[in-house]
XYZ file of C-alpha atoms in Angstrom:
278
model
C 87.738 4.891 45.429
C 85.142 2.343 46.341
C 82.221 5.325 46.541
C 83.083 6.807 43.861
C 82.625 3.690 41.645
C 79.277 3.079 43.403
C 78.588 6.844 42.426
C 79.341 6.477 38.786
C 77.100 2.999 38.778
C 74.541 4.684 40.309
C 74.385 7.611 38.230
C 74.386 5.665 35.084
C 71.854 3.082 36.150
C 69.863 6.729 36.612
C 70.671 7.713 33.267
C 69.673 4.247 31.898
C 65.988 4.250 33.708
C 65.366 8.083 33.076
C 66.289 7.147 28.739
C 63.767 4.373 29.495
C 61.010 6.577 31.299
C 61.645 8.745 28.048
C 61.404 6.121 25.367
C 58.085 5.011 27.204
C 56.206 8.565 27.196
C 57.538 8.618 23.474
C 55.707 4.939 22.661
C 52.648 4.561 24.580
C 50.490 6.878 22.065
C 51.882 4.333 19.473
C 51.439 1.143 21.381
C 47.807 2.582 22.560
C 47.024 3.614 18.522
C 48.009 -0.078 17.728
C 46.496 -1.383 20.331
C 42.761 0.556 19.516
C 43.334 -0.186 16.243
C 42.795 -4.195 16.893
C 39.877 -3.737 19.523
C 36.243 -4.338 18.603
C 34.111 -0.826 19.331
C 33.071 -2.448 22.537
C 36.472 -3.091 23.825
C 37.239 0.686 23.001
C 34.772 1.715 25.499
C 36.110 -0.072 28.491
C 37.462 1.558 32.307
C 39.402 1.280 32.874
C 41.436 0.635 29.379
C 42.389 -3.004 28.469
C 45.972 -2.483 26.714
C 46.023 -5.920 25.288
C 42.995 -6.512 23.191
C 41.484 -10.326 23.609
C 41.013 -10.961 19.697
C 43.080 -8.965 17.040
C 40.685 -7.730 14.943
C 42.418 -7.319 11.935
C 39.456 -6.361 9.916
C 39.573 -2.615 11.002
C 42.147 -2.002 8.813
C 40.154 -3.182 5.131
C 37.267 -0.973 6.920
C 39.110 2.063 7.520
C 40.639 1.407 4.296
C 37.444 0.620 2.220
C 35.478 4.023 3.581
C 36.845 5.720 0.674
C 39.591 5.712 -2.361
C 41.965 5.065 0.281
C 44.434 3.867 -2.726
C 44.070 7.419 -4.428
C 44.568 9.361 -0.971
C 48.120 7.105 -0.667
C 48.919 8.045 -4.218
C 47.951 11.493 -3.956
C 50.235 12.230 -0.698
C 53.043 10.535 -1.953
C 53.217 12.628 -5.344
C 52.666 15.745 -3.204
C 55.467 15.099 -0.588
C 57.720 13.960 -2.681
C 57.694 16.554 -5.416
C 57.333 19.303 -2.489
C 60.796 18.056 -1.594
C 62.424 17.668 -5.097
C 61.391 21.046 -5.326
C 62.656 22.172 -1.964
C 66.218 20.228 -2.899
C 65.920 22.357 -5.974
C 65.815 25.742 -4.397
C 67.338 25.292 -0.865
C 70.657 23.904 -2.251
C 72.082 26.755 -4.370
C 70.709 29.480 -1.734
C 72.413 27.750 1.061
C 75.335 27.659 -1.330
C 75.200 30.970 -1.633
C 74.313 32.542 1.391
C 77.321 30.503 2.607
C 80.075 31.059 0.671
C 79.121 34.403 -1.555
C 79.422 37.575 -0.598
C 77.515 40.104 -2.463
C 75.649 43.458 -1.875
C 72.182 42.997 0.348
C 73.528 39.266 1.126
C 72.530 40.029 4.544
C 69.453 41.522 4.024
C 68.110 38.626 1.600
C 68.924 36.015 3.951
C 67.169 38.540 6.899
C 64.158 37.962 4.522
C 64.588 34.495 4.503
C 64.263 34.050 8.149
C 61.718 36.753 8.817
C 59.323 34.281 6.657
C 59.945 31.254 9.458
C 57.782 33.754 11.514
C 54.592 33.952 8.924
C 52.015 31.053 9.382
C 50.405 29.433 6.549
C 46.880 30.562 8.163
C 48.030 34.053 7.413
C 48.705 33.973 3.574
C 46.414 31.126 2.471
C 43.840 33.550 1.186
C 46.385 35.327 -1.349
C 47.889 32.319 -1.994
C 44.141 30.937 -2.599
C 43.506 33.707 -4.743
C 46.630 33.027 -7.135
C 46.127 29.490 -7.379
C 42.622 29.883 -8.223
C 43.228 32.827 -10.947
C 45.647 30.028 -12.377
C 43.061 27.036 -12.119
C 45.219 25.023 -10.047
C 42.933 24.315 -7.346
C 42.170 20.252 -6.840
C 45.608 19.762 -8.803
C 48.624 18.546 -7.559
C 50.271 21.077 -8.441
C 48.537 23.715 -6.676
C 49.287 21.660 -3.570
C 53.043 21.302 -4.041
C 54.134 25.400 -5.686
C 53.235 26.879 -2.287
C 56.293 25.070 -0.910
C 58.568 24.703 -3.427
C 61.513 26.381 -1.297
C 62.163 25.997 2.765
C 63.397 28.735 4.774
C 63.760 26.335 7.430
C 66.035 24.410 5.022
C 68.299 26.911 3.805
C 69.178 28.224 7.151
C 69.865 24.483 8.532
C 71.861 23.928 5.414
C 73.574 26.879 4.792
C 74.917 26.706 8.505
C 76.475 23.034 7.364
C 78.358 24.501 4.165
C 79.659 27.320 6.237
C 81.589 24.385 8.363
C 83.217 23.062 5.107
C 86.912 24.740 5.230
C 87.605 27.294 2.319
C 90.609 25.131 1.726
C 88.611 22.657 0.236
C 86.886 24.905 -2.343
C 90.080 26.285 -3.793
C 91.346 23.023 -4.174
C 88.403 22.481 -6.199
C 88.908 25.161 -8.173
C 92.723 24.879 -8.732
C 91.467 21.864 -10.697
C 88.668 23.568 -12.736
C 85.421 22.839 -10.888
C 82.577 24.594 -11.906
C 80.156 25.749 -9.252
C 77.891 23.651 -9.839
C 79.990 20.823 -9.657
C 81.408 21.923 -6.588
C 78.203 21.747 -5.105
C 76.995 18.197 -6.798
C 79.790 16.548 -6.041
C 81.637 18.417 -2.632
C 79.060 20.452 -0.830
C 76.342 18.068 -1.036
C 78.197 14.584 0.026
C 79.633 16.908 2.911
C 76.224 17.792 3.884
C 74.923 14.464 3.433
C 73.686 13.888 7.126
C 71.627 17.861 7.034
C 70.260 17.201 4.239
C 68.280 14.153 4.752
C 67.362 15.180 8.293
C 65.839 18.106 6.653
C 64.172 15.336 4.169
C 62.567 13.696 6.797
C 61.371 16.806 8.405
C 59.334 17.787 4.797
C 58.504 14.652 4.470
C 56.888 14.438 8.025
C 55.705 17.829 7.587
C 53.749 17.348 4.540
C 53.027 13.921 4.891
C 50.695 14.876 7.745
C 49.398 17.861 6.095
C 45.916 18.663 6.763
C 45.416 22.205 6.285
C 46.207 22.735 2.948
C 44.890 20.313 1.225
C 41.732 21.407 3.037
C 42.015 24.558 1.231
C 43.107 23.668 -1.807
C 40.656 21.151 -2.906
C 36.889 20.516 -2.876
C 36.843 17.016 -4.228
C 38.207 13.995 -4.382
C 40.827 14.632 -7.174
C 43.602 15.254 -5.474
C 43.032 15.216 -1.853
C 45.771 13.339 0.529
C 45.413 10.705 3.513
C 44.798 13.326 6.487
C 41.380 14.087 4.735
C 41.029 10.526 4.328
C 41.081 9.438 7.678
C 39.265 12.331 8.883
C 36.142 10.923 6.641
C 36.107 7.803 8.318
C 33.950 9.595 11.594
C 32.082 11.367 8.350
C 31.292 7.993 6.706
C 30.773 5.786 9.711
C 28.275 7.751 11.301
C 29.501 7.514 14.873
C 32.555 7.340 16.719
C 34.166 3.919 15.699
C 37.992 4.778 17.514
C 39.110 1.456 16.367
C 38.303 1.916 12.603
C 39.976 5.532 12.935
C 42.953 4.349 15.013
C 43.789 1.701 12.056
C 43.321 4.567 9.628
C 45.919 6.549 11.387
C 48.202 3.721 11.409
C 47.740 3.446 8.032
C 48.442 6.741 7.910
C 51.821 6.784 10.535
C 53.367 3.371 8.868
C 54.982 5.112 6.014
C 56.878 8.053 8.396
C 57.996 5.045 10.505
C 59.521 3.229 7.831
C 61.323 6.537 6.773
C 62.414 7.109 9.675
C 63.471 4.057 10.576
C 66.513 3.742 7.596
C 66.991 7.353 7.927
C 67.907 7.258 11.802
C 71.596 6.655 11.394
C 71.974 10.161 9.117
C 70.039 11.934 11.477
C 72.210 11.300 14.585
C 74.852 12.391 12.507
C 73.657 15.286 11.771
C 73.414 16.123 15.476
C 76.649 15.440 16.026
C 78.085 16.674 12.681
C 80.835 19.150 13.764
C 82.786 19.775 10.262
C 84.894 18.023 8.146
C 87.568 15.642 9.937
């Protein structure tokens, strides 16, 4: 009995360094980005790389932040991420409703459609889409930045497979006591679901947060461009390759995911592990 104990210890002292060896590919481009970010440009140019700079340089971040409306970028992505997403919440819930608990002629074949579009890339229909938004003079708008993705397929099949684990049962109890549809969704479906939906949340969020493409497309000033074009016009406006100044732009850019993500965490283990209703 004595080897196997030794067995198990070793196997989860194993387990312990390999989650470790994980967690540390995961954090060094972080702790390197930080790390750049509070070098002088001469320090950045070192080999072999000094991880710990010898003076914070805290100033990078006012430069990186003073190359351009920096404040307008910030205000500009967060209007377009978040109403992508009430948008998204808008569409993706009653379809998922739907597709889950419906049945009704070409069901199948709508939500076929649904998933065939998880296969187009944006690169393939931004000229149409280009086309439509400019007939409708919503290029350099917000707007024009937010319709193109005012539903998920992504989302609707992630959500539609988490009402499908909510037991019938539970509906026609509902219903025995009135419930509209809509209410059944508000105030059943979508508590049940809690965990799916806000991982999907902080999948848009991430998503569009860190957008780059689009708003390349979509605009041609300043108007209502977003914090990837930003920090891509800090090489523009510096001249030369200042990594430091860019690297604090980027965290600048990365802080507001983290802090998403960081009291979202708990929901989105759950939704990993959510297996139905107990």
């Amino acid at each position: 009995m004595g080897w196997r104990r030794a067995l198990r210890l070793c196997l989860r002292a194993a387990n312990v360094l390999a989650l470790l060896a994980l967690v540390l590919v995961f954090a060094m481009p972080f702790f390197w980005m930080l790390s750049t970010s509070l070098k002088t440009l001469p320090e950045t140019m070192i080999f072999p790389p000094e991880w710990i700079p010898s003076r914070p340089v805290w100033e990078n971040f006012s430069t990186a932040w003073n190359t351009g409306p920096f404040l307008k970028y910030f205000v500009n992505s967060v209007v377009v991420a978040v109403g992508i997403l009430i948008l998204q919440m808008l569409t993706i819930v009653p379809a998922s409703y739907a597709f889950a608990r419906y049945r009704f002629a070409g069901a199948k074949l709508l939500f076929s459609i649904v998933m065939v579009t998880l296969m187009i890339p944006a690169q393939l229909i931004f000229l149409p889409v280009y086309l439509e938004l400019s007939a409708l003079k919503l290029l350099n708008t917000h707007l024009g930045l937010i319709l193109p993705f005012a539903s998920s397929a992504f989302g609707i099949f992630l959500l539609r497979q988490a009402f499908m684990q909510v037991p019938e049962e539970l509906l026609e109890a509902a219903r025995l006591d009135q419930a509209s549809e809509w209410k059944i969704i508000v105030r059943l479906m979508v508590p049940l679901a809690k965990p799916v939906l806000v991982t999907f949340t902080l999948f848009s969020f991430i998503a569009h947060w860190n957008d780059y493409f689009w708003p390349l497309v979509m605009t041609t000033n300043e108007t209502a461009r977003t914090l990837p074009l930003g920090i891509a016009k800090i090489r523009e406006v510096e001249g030369v390759a200042t990594w430091n100044v860019l690297m604090a732009g980027n965290l600048i850019l990365v802080a507001p995911i983290l802090v998403v993500f960081f009291f979202s965490q708990r929901h989105i283990i759950r939704a990993f592990v959510y297996n139905g209703v107990k």
